[in-house]
Amino acid sequence: FTKIANKWNSSLIGLMTYFREAVLHTGELLDLIVKCENKIQTRIKIGLNSKMPSRFPPVVFYTPKELGGLGMLSMGHILIPQSDLRHSTQTETG
C-alpha cells in the first residue's frame, strides 16, 4: 500500500509544481483533487478487505512512514477557515 501512496504523492507534487496557482484559485480543480484523494484511500481500504471507517482513521494515511503510517500528502485541508484568518490580520498589524 505504500506503493499506491508513493504514486499519489509523486503525482500530487508534480501537479502542484506546475499548476499551484491554478489549484489554489480554482475551486473545481481542488475539489477534483480531494475526490481523487478519497478514491485512493478507498482503494487501499478495499485492498485490506474492509471499508469500515473506525478501522481507518485519517492518522493511518497521513502519518509519516517512520511512525508507521503511509505518509500520504493531502490537499483536502488546504483551505484556511475564516475564523483562523482573523489571527493573521492581528499579527500583521501589530
Tab-separated table of C-alpha atoms in Angstrom:
chain	number	residue	atom	x	y	z
A	1	PHE	CA	0.000	0.000	0.000
A	2	THR	CA	2.985	2.265	0.352
A	3	LYS	CA	3.471	1.908	-3.405
A	4	ILE	CA	-0.004	3.374	-4.010
A	5	ALA	CA	0.640	6.185	-1.524
A	6	ASN	CA	4.018	6.934	-3.136
A	7	LYS	CA	2.425	7.189	-6.595
A	8	TRP	CA	-0.193	9.554	-5.171
A	9	ASN	CA	2.478	11.708	-3.523
A	10	SER	CA	4.535	11.871	-6.720
A	11	SER	CA	1.502	12.833	-8.805
A	12	LEU	CA	0.408	15.481	-6.303
A	13	ILE	CA	3.877	17.029	-6.090
A	14	GLY	CA	4.141	17.084	-9.885
A	15	LEU	CA	0.737	18.718	-10.225
A	16	MET	CA	1.438	21.334	-7.583
A	17	THR	CA	4.872	22.114	-9.056
A	18	TYR	CA	3.423	23.229	-12.365
A	19	PHE	CA	-0.132	24.273	-11.518
A	20	ARG	CA	-0.058	25.619	-7.950
A	21	GLU	CA	-1.720	28.938	-8.829
A	22	ALA	CA	-4.469	27.197	-10.787
A	23	VAL	CA	-5.106	24.736	-7.958
A	24	LEU	CA	-5.307	27.456	-5.321
A	25	HIS	CA	-7.611	29.733	-7.328
A	26	THR	CA	-9.863	27.126	-8.966
A	27	GLY	CA	-12.309	25.508	-6.584
A	28	GLU	CA	-13.332	22.812	-9.073
A	29	LEU	CA	-9.756	21.592	-9.505
A	30	LEU	CA	-9.237	21.498	-5.746
A	31	ASP	CA	-12.489	19.539	-5.347
A	32	LEU	CA	-11.340	17.083	-8.016
A	33	ILE	CA	-8.022	16.543	-6.219
A	34	VAL	CA	-9.824	15.897	-2.921
A	35	LYS	CA	-12.166	13.455	-4.667
A	36	CYS	CA	-9.184	11.597	-6.145
A	37	GLU	CA	-7.536	11.503	-2.723
A	38	ASN	CA	-10.658	9.850	-1.312
A	39	LYS	CA	-10.637	7.328	-4.169
A	40	ILE	CA	-7.026	6.403	-3.375
A	41	GLN	CA	-7.947	5.874	0.277
A	42	THR	CA	-10.951	3.768	-0.725
A	43	ARG	CA	-8.722	1.652	-2.973
A	44	ILE	CA	-6.382	0.980	-0.053
A	45	LYS	CA	-9.344	0.091	2.184
A	46	ILE	CA	-10.708	-2.336	-0.433
A	47	GLY	CA	-7.262	-3.901	-0.697
A	48	LEU	CA	-7.435	-4.628	3.011
A	49	ASN	CA	-10.939	-6.052	2.504
A	50	SER	CA	-12.633	-3.563	4.798
A	51	LYS	CA	-14.178	-0.127	4.354
A	52	MET	CA	-15.244	0.292	7.980
A	53	PRO	CA	-14.377	3.907	8.922
A	54	SER	CA	-13.454	3.078	12.511
A	55	ARG	CA	-10.625	0.849	11.295
A	56	PHE	CA	-9.107	3.585	9.149
A	57	PRO	CA	-8.811	6.913	10.954
A	58	PRO	CA	-7.046	9.643	8.951
A	59	VAL	CA	-3.898	9.145	11.013
A	60	VAL	CA	-3.309	5.821	9.213
A	61	PHE	CA	-2.970	7.596	5.879
A	62	TYR	CA	-1.209	10.845	6.817
A	63	THR	CA	1.274	9.719	9.494
A	64	PRO	CA	4.876	9.595	8.229
A	65	LYS	CA	6.261	6.201	7.280
A	66	GLU	CA	8.815	6.411	10.083
A	67	LEU	CA	5.946	6.345	12.582
A	68	GLY	CA	4.031	3.513	10.927
A	69	GLY	CA	1.704	5.390	8.557
A	70	LEU	CA	1.529	5.606	4.779
A	71	GLY	CA	2.856	9.161	4.539
A	72	MET	CA	0.212	10.404	2.106
A	73	LEU	CA	0.138	14.076	1.203
A	74	SER	CA	-3.227	15.789	1.454
A	75	MET	CA	-4.852	18.658	-0.394
A	76	GLY	CA	-8.120	18.290	1.499
A	77	HIS	CA	-7.097	20.688	4.244
A	78	ILE	CA	-5.622	23.452	2.117
A	79	LEU	CA	-8.435	25.914	2.720
A	80	ILE	CA	-7.987	28.000	5.867
A	81	PRO	CA	-11.211	28.688	7.777
A	82	GLN	CA	-12.197	32.344	8.140
A	83	SER	CA	-12.120	32.000	11.926
A	84	ASP	CA	-8.376	31.265	11.712
A	85	LEU	CA	-7.676	34.145	9.340
A	86	ARG	CA	-8.619	36.757	11.948
A	87	HIS	CA	-5.415	35.892	13.834
A	88	SER	CA	-3.261	36.626	10.776
A	89	THR	CA	-4.676	40.169	10.466
A	90	GLN	CA	-3.965	40.817	14.143
A	91	THR	CA	-0.330	39.763	13.830
A	92	GLU	CA	0.284	41.677	10.608
A	93	THR	CA	-0.984	44.998	12.005
A	94	GLY	CA	0.831	44.705	15.284
